[in-house]
Short mmCIF file of C-alpha atoms in Angstrom, two decimals:
data_model
loop_
_atom_site.label_atom_id
_atom_site.label_comp_id
_atom_site.label_asym_id
_atom_site.label_seq_id
_atom_site.Cartn_x
_atom_site.Cartn_y
_atom_site.Cartn_z
CA MET W 6 16.85 18.71 -16.94
CA THR W 7 20.24 19.02 -15.09
CA GLU W 8 18.50 17.41 -12.06
CA GLN W 9 16.70 14.78 -13.44
CA LEU W 10 19.79 13.71 -15.39
CA SER W 11 21.75 13.64 -12.04
CA ASN W 12 18.74 11.60 -10.64
CA LEU W 13 19.20 8.64 -13.19
CA TRP W 14 20.17 5.11 -12.33
CA PRO W 15 20.71 2.59 -15.03
CA ALA W 16 17.99 -0.62 -14.60
CA PRO W 17 20.47 -3.17 -15.18
CA LEU W 18 19.65 -5.39 -17.89
CA ALA W 19 19.20 -9.30 -16.95
CA THR W 20 21.95 -11.21 -19.14
CA ARG W 21 21.45 -15.16 -18.13
CA PRO W 22 18.59 -16.82 -16.02
CA LEU W 23 18.16 -15.79 -12.42
CA ASN W 24 18.41 -18.05 -9.37
CA ALA W 25 18.23 -15.72 -6.52
CA THR W 26 16.48 -15.97 -2.78
CA VAL W 27 14.99 -12.24 -2.14
CA THR W 28 14.36 -11.35 1.72
CA VAL W 29 11.45 -9.48 1.61
CA PRO W 30 10.98 -6.76 4.76
CA GLY W 31 7.60 -6.04 6.69
CA SER W 32 3.99 -5.00 5.40
CA LYS W 33 3.39 -1.73 5.19
CA SER W 34 -0.28 -2.27 5.11
CA LEU W 35 -0.06 -4.67 8.72
CA SER W 36 3.13 -2.21 10.19
CA ASN W 37 0.82 0.72 9.83
CA ARG W 38 -2.29 -1.14 11.24
CA TYR W 39 -0.51 -3.06 13.78
CA LEU W 40 0.90 0.97 14.65
CA ILE W 41 -2.33 2.57 15.09
CA LEU W 42 -4.30 -0.29 16.99
CA ALA W 43 -0.57 -0.16 19.10
CA ALA W 44 -1.42 2.87 20.18
CA LEU W 45 -5.10 2.67 20.59
CA GLY W 46 -4.43 0.69 23.48
CA ASN W 47 -3.44 0.83 27.35
CA GLU W 48 -0.22 -1.49 27.31
CA PRO W 49 2.92 -1.29 25.32
CA VAL W 50 3.07 -3.89 22.12
CA THR W 51 6.64 -4.75 20.71
CA LEU W 52 6.04 -4.68 16.87
CA VAL W 53 8.62 -7.47 15.02
CA GLY W 54 9.73 -7.54 11.66
CA LEU W 55 8.11 -3.94 11.16
CA LEU W 56 8.83 -2.47 8.04
CA ARG W 57 11.27 0.49 8.48
CA SER W 58 10.88 2.49 5.20
CA ARG W 59 9.68 6.55 4.60
CA ASP W 60 5.53 5.21 5.43
CA THR W 61 6.02 3.85 8.88
CA ASP W 62 9.18 6.16 10.19
CA LEU W 63 5.99 8.72 8.79
CA MET W 64 3.14 6.83 10.88
CA MET W 65 5.78 6.71 13.83
CA GLY W 66 6.45 10.49 13.74
CA ALA W 67 3.06 11.38 13.42
CA LEU W 68 1.86 8.67 16.29
CA GLU W 69 4.82 10.54 18.95
CA ALA W 70 3.58 13.79 17.64
CA LEU W 71 0.43 12.47 19.71
CA GLY W 72 1.96 11.75 22.32
CA VAL W 73 2.60 8.00 21.84
CA ARG W 74 5.85 6.80 22.40
CA CYS W 75 7.61 4.70 19.85
CA ASP W 76 11.47 3.21 21.52
CA VAL W 77 13.18 1.23 18.54
CA ASP W 78 15.85 -1.52 19.52
CA THR W 79 19.25 -0.58 19.88
CA THR W 80 20.14 -3.47 18.16
CA THR W 81 17.39 -4.55 15.70
CA ASP W 82 15.73 -1.43 14.41
CA THR W 83 12.31 -3.49 13.09
CA THR W 84 11.57 -4.32 16.37
CA VAL W 85 10.14 -1.61 17.90
CA THR W 86 7.79 -1.17 21.27
CA VAL W 87 4.73 1.19 21.12
CA THR W 88 3.67 2.71 24.41
CA PRO W 89 0.21 4.50 23.93
CA PRO W 90 -0.67 7.44 27.06
CA SER W 91 -0.79 6.89 29.95
CA SER W 92 -4.11 9.47 30.15
CA GLY W 93 -5.68 7.58 26.95
CA ARG W 94 -6.02 10.99 25.23
CA PHE W 95 -3.70 12.04 22.60
CA ASN W 96 -2.22 15.53 22.31
CA GLY W 97 -4.05 18.31 20.68
CA ASN W 98 -2.67 21.76 19.81
CA VAL W 99 -0.08 19.94 17.77
CA ASP W 100 0.86 19.15 14.07
CA VAL W 101 1.27 15.31 12.04
CA PHE W 102 2.77 15.29 9.07
CA CYS W 103 1.62 12.54 6.62
CA GLY W 104 4.23 12.88 3.60
CA LEU W 105 2.83 11.33 1.00
CA ALA W 106 1.47 8.08 3.09
CA GLY W 107 -2.29 7.15 2.60
CA THR W 108 -1.90 5.26 5.24
CA VAL W 109 -1.23 8.16 7.57
CA MET W 110 -3.43 10.75 5.99
CA ARG W 111 -6.33 8.39 6.11
CA PHE W 112 -5.58 6.39 9.36
CA VAL W 113 -4.72 9.04 11.09
CA PRO W 114 -6.70 11.24 11.46
CA GLY W 115 -9.45 9.01 13.64
CA LEU W 116 -7.09 9.31 16.31
CA ALA W 117 -7.94 13.08 16.53
CA LEU W 118 -11.67 11.93 17.47
CA PHE W 119 -9.67 11.39 21.35
CA ALA W 120 -6.90 14.60 21.13
CA ASP W 121 -7.27 16.88 24.55
CA GLY W 122 -7.37 19.58 21.06
CA PRO W 123 -7.01 20.42 17.84
CA VAL W 124 -5.19 18.58 15.36
CA HIS W 125 -3.34 19.90 11.86
CA PHE W 126 -2.51 17.58 9.36
CA ASP W 127 -0.32 18.79 6.17
CA GLY W 128 1.88 16.51 3.71
CA ASP W 129 4.18 16.62 0.60
CA GLU W 130 2.71 18.68 -2.14
CA GLN W 131 2.00 15.71 -3.97
CA ALA W 132 -0.01 14.55 -1.67
CA TYR W 133 -2.54 17.53 -1.64
CA ALA W 134 -4.37 15.53 -5.10
CA ARG W 135 -4.91 12.50 -3.10
CA PRO W 136 -8.45 12.37 -1.72
CA MET W 137 -9.52 12.56 2.05
CA ARG W 138 -12.63 13.84 1.88
CA PRO W 139 -14.96 10.38 2.69
CA VAL W 140 -12.90 10.05 6.13
CA LEU W 141 -13.40 13.66 7.17
CA ASP W 142 -16.81 13.56 6.21
CA GLY W 143 -17.39 10.26 7.92
CA LEU W 144 -15.03 12.21 11.32
CA LYS W 145 -17.84 14.97 10.99
CA GLN W 146 -20.43 12.77 11.20
CA LEU W 147 -19.35 11.57 14.14
CA GLY W 148 -18.75 15.21 15.71
CA ALA W 149 -15.26 16.69 14.40
CA LYS W 150 -15.27 19.75 13.24
CA ILE W 151 -12.85 19.90 9.97
CA GLU W 152 -11.27 23.02 8.56
CA TYR W 153 -9.62 22.79 5.35
CA HIS W 154 -6.56 25.02 4.44
CA GLY W 155 -6.59 24.60 0.90
CA GLU W 156 -9.09 22.63 -1.82
CA VAL W 157 -11.68 21.14 0.35
CA GLY W 158 -11.55 17.47 0.88
CA ARG W 159 -7.94 17.37 0.83
CA LEU W 160 -4.46 18.41 2.68
CA PRO W 161 -3.64 20.49 4.62
CA PHE W 162 -6.57 20.54 7.11
CA THR W 163 -7.11 20.91 11.00
CA ILE W 164 -9.79 18.84 12.91
CA THR W 165 -11.24 19.62 16.05
CA PRO W 166 -12.46 16.84 17.99
CA PRO W 167 -15.99 16.97 19.35
CA THR W 168 -16.73 17.78 23.02
CA GLU W 169 -18.33 14.89 23.53
CA LEU W 170 -18.12 11.53 21.28
CA PRO W 171 -21.68 9.84 21.17
CA THR W 172 -23.10 7.70 23.44
CA ALA W 173 -25.01 5.37 21.45
CA GLN W 174 -23.71 3.08 18.19
CA ALA W 175 -22.69 5.71 15.93
CA ARG W 176 -23.88 5.68 12.14
CA VAL W 177 -21.84 6.75 9.63
CA SER W 178 -22.49 6.35 5.79
CA ILE W 179 -19.37 7.35 2.82
CA ASP W 180 -18.59 6.25 -0.06
CA SER W 181 -15.44 4.71 -0.32
CA SER W 182 -15.21 4.14 -3.50
CA GLY W 183 -11.74 5.99 -4.41
CA SER W 184 -10.03 3.95 -1.84
CA SER W 185 -10.36 1.23 1.08
CA GLN W 186 -8.60 3.06 3.01
CA PHE W 187 -11.53 5.12 4.25
CA ILE W 188 -13.34 2.10 5.47
CA SER W 189 -10.19 1.14 6.95
CA GLY W 190 -9.21 4.21 8.84
CA LEU W 191 -12.95 4.22 10.53
CA LEU W 192 -12.63 0.72 11.20
CA LEU W 193 -9.90 1.21 13.07
CA ILE W 194 -11.27 3.61 15.52
CA GLY W 195 -14.71 2.16 15.45
CA SER W 196 -14.68 0.32 19.20
CA LYS W 197 -13.42 3.06 20.72
CA LEU W 198 -16.71 5.10 20.33
CA PRO W 199 -18.59 4.99 23.22
CA GLY W 200 -21.22 3.36 21.04
CA GLY W 201 -19.70 1.61 18.75
CA LEU W 202 -20.00 2.02 14.93
CA ARG W 203 -21.98 0.71 12.26
CA LEU W 204 -20.18 2.39 9.12
CA THR W 205 -21.93 1.80 5.68
CA HIS W 206 -20.10 2.34 1.97
CA THR W 207 -22.59 3.61 0.07
CA GLY W 208 -20.50 3.10 -3.69
CA GLU W 209 -21.31 0.47 -5.73
CA LYS W 210 -18.44 -1.37 -5.74
CA THR W 211 -15.53 -2.40 -2.63
CA PRO W 212 -11.96 -1.44 -3.67
CA SER W 213 -9.36 -3.31 -2.48
CA LEU W 214 -11.83 -5.92 -0.41
CA PRO W 215 -8.52 -7.90 0.88
CA HIS W 216 -7.39 -4.87 2.60
CA ILE W 217 -10.46 -3.89 4.45
CA ARG W 218 -11.00 -8.00 5.71
CA MET W 219 -7.29 -7.25 6.46
CA THR W 220 -8.62 -4.45 8.83
CA VAL W 221 -11.23 -6.09 10.44
CA ALA W 222 -8.95 -9.30 10.99
CA ASP W 223 -6.74 -6.50 12.50
CA VAL W 224 -9.44 -4.93 14.55
CA THR W 225 -10.49 -8.39 15.40
CA GLY W 226 -7.03 -9.54 16.64
CA ALA W 227 -7.13 -7.00 19.50
CA CYS W 228 -10.59 -6.73 20.62
CA GLY W 229 -13.35 -9.15 18.42
CA ALA W 230 -14.83 -6.63 17.95
CA ILE W 231 -16.23 -6.47 14.00
CA GLU W 232 -19.45 -8.01 12.41
CA ALA W 233 -19.02 -7.69 8.35
CA ASP W 234 -21.98 -7.59 5.97
CA GLU W 235 -20.00 -7.22 2.65
CA SER W 236 -22.95 -8.02 0.53
CA ALA W 237 -24.77 -4.84 1.97
CA ARG W 238 -21.36 -2.82 2.48
CA THR W 239 -22.06 -2.88 6.10
CA TRP W 240 -19.54 -3.17 9.04
CA THR W 241 -20.54 -2.89 12.68
CA VAL W 242 -17.79 -2.52 15.29
CA VAL W 243 -19.11 -2.99 18.83
CA PRO W 244 -17.64 -0.80 21.86
CA ARG W 245 -14.85 -2.63 23.47
CA ALA W 246 -11.33 -2.01 24.71
CA ILE W 247 -8.91 -1.82 22.35
CA GLN W 248 -5.49 -4.38 22.94
CA LEU W 249 -2.88 -6.32 20.79
CA SER W 250 -0.78 -8.84 21.94
CA ASP W 251 2.21 -7.79 24.28
CA LYS W 252 4.36 -9.47 21.15
CA VAL W 253 3.24 -9.25 17.36
CA THR W 254 5.39 -10.40 14.95
CA VAL W 255 4.44 -8.33 11.09
CA GLU W 256 4.13 -10.63 7.87
CA PRO W 257 6.31 -10.20 4.89
CA ASP W 258 5.24 -7.39 2.23
CA LEU W 259 3.64 -9.76 -0.16
CA SER W 260 2.72 -7.32 -2.74
CA ASN W 261 6.42 -6.06 -2.38
CA ALA W 262 7.46 -9.41 -3.25
CA ALA W 263 6.15 -8.77 -7.03
CA PRO W 264 8.45 -7.11 -8.72
CA PHE W 265 11.22 -9.58 -7.76
CA LEU W 266 8.76 -12.78 -8.36
CA GLY W 267 7.62 -10.58 -11.39
CA ALA W 268 10.90 -11.21 -12.61
CA ALA W 269 11.18 -14.40 -13.07
CA LEU W 270 8.63 -14.29 -15.90
CA ILE W 271 10.87 -11.60 -17.78
CA ALA W 272 13.97 -13.11 -17.52
CA GLY W 273 13.87 -16.55 -17.10
CA GLY W 274 14.49 -18.75 -13.91
CA THR W 275 13.97 -18.81 -10.82
CA VAL W 276 13.72 -16.59 -7.79
CA ARG W 277 12.04 -17.37 -4.12
CA VAL W 278 11.09 -15.45 -1.48
CA PRO W 279 10.89 -16.75 2.63
CA HIS W 280 8.81 -16.94 4.89
CA TRP W 281 5.42 -17.12 2.47
CA PRO W 282 2.36 -17.21 4.88
CA GLU W 283 0.46 -20.17 4.62
CA THR W 284 -3.22 -17.73 5.00
CA THR W 285 -2.92 -14.19 4.57
CA THR W 286 -4.91 -10.99 4.54
CA GLN W 287 -2.82 -9.05 2.00
CA PRO W 288 -3.48 -8.80 -1.47
CA GLY W 289 -0.44 -10.01 -2.65
CA GLY W 290 -1.35 -13.42 -1.11
CA LEU W 291 -2.57 -12.61 -4.49
CA LEU W 292 0.10 -12.84 -6.72
CA PRO W 293 1.37 -16.36 -7.04
CA GLY W 294 -1.96 -17.24 -8.62
CA TYR W 295 -2.02 -14.63 -10.76
CA LEU W 296 1.76 -15.40 -11.86
CA GLU W 297 0.60 -18.93 -12.40
CA GLN W 298 -1.85 -17.87 -14.87
CA MET W 299 1.08 -15.65 -16.60
CA GLY W 300 2.89 -18.63 -17.40
CA ALA W 301 4.79 -19.56 -14.28
CA LYS W 302 5.47 -22.97 -12.11
CA VAL W 303 4.75 -21.83 -8.66
CA SER W 304 5.45 -24.07 -5.70
CA PHE W 305 5.99 -23.04 -1.94
CA PRO W 306 8.90 -25.28 -0.58
CA THR W 307 9.72 -25.75 3.11
CA ILE W 308 13.11 -25.45 3.91
CA ASP W 309 14.65 -25.68 7.34
CA GLY W 310 11.39 -25.18 8.77
CA VAL W 311 10.86 -21.45 6.61
CA ARG W 312 8.33 -21.66 3.65
CA TYR W 313 9.21 -20.31 0.51
CA CYS W 314 7.26 -19.11 -2.60
CA GLU W 315 8.92 -20.05 -5.50
CA VAL W 316 8.75 -18.61 -9.12
CA THR W 317 9.99 -19.66 -12.04
CA GLY W 318 9.26 -18.63 -15.70
CA ASP W 319 10.92 -19.71 -19.12
CA GLY W 320 10.95 -15.60 -20.36
CA THR W 321 7.81 -16.50 -21.63
CA VAL W 322 4.57 -14.63 -20.77
CA ARG W 323 1.30 -15.20 -21.54
CA GLY W 324 -1.60 -12.51 -21.34
CA LEU W 325 -4.47 -12.57 -19.71
CA GLY W 326 -7.39 -11.71 -21.92
CA SER W 327 -10.22 -9.57 -19.26
CA PHE W 328 -8.86 -9.98 -15.96
CA ASP W 329 -10.26 -8.45 -12.77
CA LEU W 330 -8.06 -7.21 -10.11
CA THR W 331 -10.59 -5.22 -8.31
CA ALA W 332 -8.95 -7.47 -5.18
CA ALA W 333 -5.27 -6.33 -5.39
CA GLY W 334 -5.12 -3.33 -7.68
CA GLU W 335 -1.93 -2.26 -5.87
CA ILE W 336 0.34 -4.85 -7.70
CA ALA W 337 -0.79 -3.55 -11.24
CA PRO W 338 2.32 -1.77 -11.64
CA SER W 339 4.08 -4.81 -11.29
CA LEU W 340 1.83 -7.49 -13.39
CA ALA W 341 1.68 -4.49 -15.87
CA ALA W 342 5.23 -4.75 -16.46
CA ILE W 343 5.63 -8.79 -16.79
CA LEU W 344 2.20 -8.02 -19.48
CA VAL W 345 4.23 -5.74 -21.78
CA PHE W 346 6.31 -9.11 -22.68
CA ALA W 347 3.21 -11.21 -23.03
CA ASP W 348 1.95 -12.82 -26.14
CA LYS W 349 -1.84 -11.36 -26.57
CA PRO W 350 -3.72 -8.18 -24.78
CA THR W 351 -4.57 -7.78 -21.30
CA ASP W 352 -7.12 -6.03 -19.98
CA MET W 353 -6.71 -5.24 -16.20
CA VAL W 354 -10.48 -4.28 -15.03
CA GLY W 355 -11.42 -2.98 -11.47
CA ILE W 356 -8.78 -1.30 -10.82
CA GLY W 357 -10.22 3.06 -11.57
CA HIS W 358 -9.58 3.75 -8.03
CA LEU W 359 -5.84 4.02 -8.68
CA ARG W 360 -6.38 7.04 -10.05
CA GLY W 361 -6.25 8.45 -6.91
CA HIS W 362 -2.83 6.95 -5.70
CA GLU W 363 0.46 8.18 -5.07
CA THR W 364 -0.02 9.32 -9.04
CA ASN W 365 -2.78 8.39 -11.46
CA ARG W 366 -1.29 5.41 -11.85
CA LEU W 367 -2.95 4.36 -14.50
CA GLU W 368 -2.53 7.32 -16.60
CA ALA W 369 1.70 7.09 -15.36
CA LEU W 370 1.62 3.80 -16.47
CA VAL W 371 0.18 4.00 -19.87
CA ASN W 372 2.86 7.26 -20.62
CA GLU W 373 5.03 4.80 -19.11
CA ILE W 374 4.54 1.61 -21.35
CA ARG W 375 4.05 4.53 -24.55
CA ARG W 376 7.62 5.88 -23.90
CA ILE W 377 9.55 2.44 -24.75
CA GLY W 378 7.65 2.15 -27.68
CA GLY W 379 4.45 -0.58 -26.12
CA VAL W 380 0.84 0.30 -26.79
CA ALA W 381 -1.74 0.73 -23.67
CA GLU W 382 -4.48 2.96 -23.25
CA GLU W 383 -6.69 3.78 -20.05
CA LEU W 384 -10.18 2.24 -19.75
CA PRO W 385 -12.85 3.46 -17.38
CA ASP W 386 -12.19 1.50 -15.00
CA GLY W 387 -8.48 -0.21 -15.94
CA LEU W 388 -5.74 -0.53 -18.43
CA ARG W 389 -5.40 -2.56 -21.79
CA ILE W 390 -2.02 -3.40 -22.67
CA GLU W 391 -1.31 -5.02 -26.65
CA PRO W 392 1.80 -6.61 -26.87
CA VAL W 393 4.58 -5.91 -29.50
CA LEU W 394 7.55 -6.69 -31.12
CA SER W 395 9.95 -7.00 -27.66
CA GLU W 396 12.58 -5.46 -30.60
CA THR W 397 10.75 -2.49 -31.03
CA LEU W 398 10.35 -1.64 -27.41
CA HIS W 399 13.10 0.68 -26.68
CA GLU W 400 15.80 2.70 -24.18
CA ALA W 401 14.05 5.55 -22.12
CA ASN W 402 14.31 7.67 -19.93
CA MET W 403 11.17 6.59 -16.98
CA GLU W 404 9.16 8.97 -15.05
CA THR W 405 8.49 7.54 -11.46
CA TYR W 406 6.19 10.46 -10.79
CA ALA W 407 7.49 10.16 -6.90
CA ASP W 408 5.27 6.87 -7.23
CA HIS W 409 7.46 3.11 -5.30
CA ARG W 410 5.41 1.19 -7.21
CA MET W 411 6.44 3.03 -10.92
CA ALA W 412 9.99 3.25 -9.91
CA THR W 413 9.50 -0.68 -9.03
CA PHE W 414 7.74 -1.19 -12.60
CA ALA W 415 10.35 1.25 -14.43
CA THR W 416 12.63 -1.67 -13.23
CA MET W 417 10.95 -4.90 -14.29
CA LEU W 418 11.18 -3.24 -17.75
CA GLY W 419 14.84 -3.28 -17.50
CA LEU W 420 15.65 -6.83 -17.27
CA ARG W 421 14.78 -7.24 -21.25
CA ILE W 422 14.70 -4.09 -22.61
CA PRO W 423 18.45 -2.35 -22.54
CA ASP W 424 19.34 1.54 -21.05
CA ILE W 425 16.58 1.96 -19.04
CA GLN W 426 17.07 4.63 -16.75
CA VAL W 427 14.97 5.30 -13.82
CA ILE W 428 14.49 9.28 -12.65
CA ASN W 429 14.57 9.35 -8.92
CA VAL W 430 14.68 5.38 -8.24
CA ALA W 431 14.74 6.86 -4.29
CA THR W 432 11.08 6.95 -4.63
CA THR W 433 11.34 3.25 -3.72
CA ARG W 434 12.51 4.06 0.11
CA LYS W 435 8.76 4.39 0.52
CA THR W 436 8.20 0.88 1.28
CA LEU W 437 11.95 -0.96 0.28
CA PRO W 438 14.55 1.06 1.76
CA ASP W 439 17.64 -0.85 0.07
CA PHE W 440 15.63 -1.89 -2.91
CA VAL W 441 18.46 -0.92 -5.46
CA GLY W 442 20.30 -3.37 -3.04
CA MET W 443 17.80 -6.39 -3.36
CA TRP W 444 17.62 -5.82 -7.03
CA ASN W 445 21.28 -6.18 -8.02
CA GLY W 446 21.47 -9.22 -5.05
CA MET W 447 19.11 -10.91 -7.05
CA LEU W 448 20.79 -10.26 -10.75
CA ALA W 449 24.19 -11.14 -8.80
#
């Protein structure tokens, strides 16, 4: 308890309407996909605007263990040049540490197929609870040997690459209902297989389809090689050399914009985020439309050649009724924080897979909403939030479960509820290295 109390951060209360511009770092999802694709190529690639956070540093560490060079620019640490091994083979007989990063533990194992020996994977103790089996079953179907050192289907494990990769088109079937990352992890390596890959998802629903579309777009940009049949839940990757452009710019992380733009609805006032793309494969691109349905005024002004997303609220929030969030489940915690203050109930559905994220996010959200006096319950495929009078919501020490989105969720509640204390706000470094500074700057 003493350690917990020493690790409390007082979430600042909003004492007046906001008027802020917040610059959001690069997308974690795009950053880690580009790092993988750059490592799979033959020529160096310079990534500009790369997110520098625990997750991307873990990814670079994993690639460096496999023999990839990641040279950070000495003047701008968000510019990183990735040089793949000159031999075209990754190092075997190495250890890869995944931390709690889903993109590392689910994207890097595919690279072990092209290693010259076994690759051992481990991570944070909390990562042992995260499902891994679908992507590993896919690698087994491609000839890899998987040795588990704990529970089957979870970290830690060792992958031994096959002596020979299949020369004909490889056909792989997995149930990726638990995470879109299982599909993405296999699609990223598909064109490097001698005969290409035909991947079929056997589950009834496809979680976070925009993330899969992001992977398809990124791989297509690197080698023009994926045919997607989403109705049949099948993706075909032709064999072809992968090579990104020599310089790639990373978009800002639109999902990480959610706490800041959502703050305008909770506290009132205006928050704007620069460099908002006109089109994007990021699920966070759906955020402005969601906020508009909740009562925000949303616009996209261009100032000095820079396109902004600008959100204005007056402190009132409209509940959403039954709301399908299948396409963008990663922003559910931010939306949940806003909906605690809504005028009617909301059932966020299509997000059952959040039970397998950094923590069981549905259970965590229910626990923390109840902790402040709110009303919430888990649904089979989502979360129900019932409105209560704001004056009945009260102070609390908020658990974050080593989950960056639970930390930002708790901080958002503190905009309107006095004396909210966030336990281990430093977990936000996973994707926002200076979240506290950014949040205080927004309120200043």
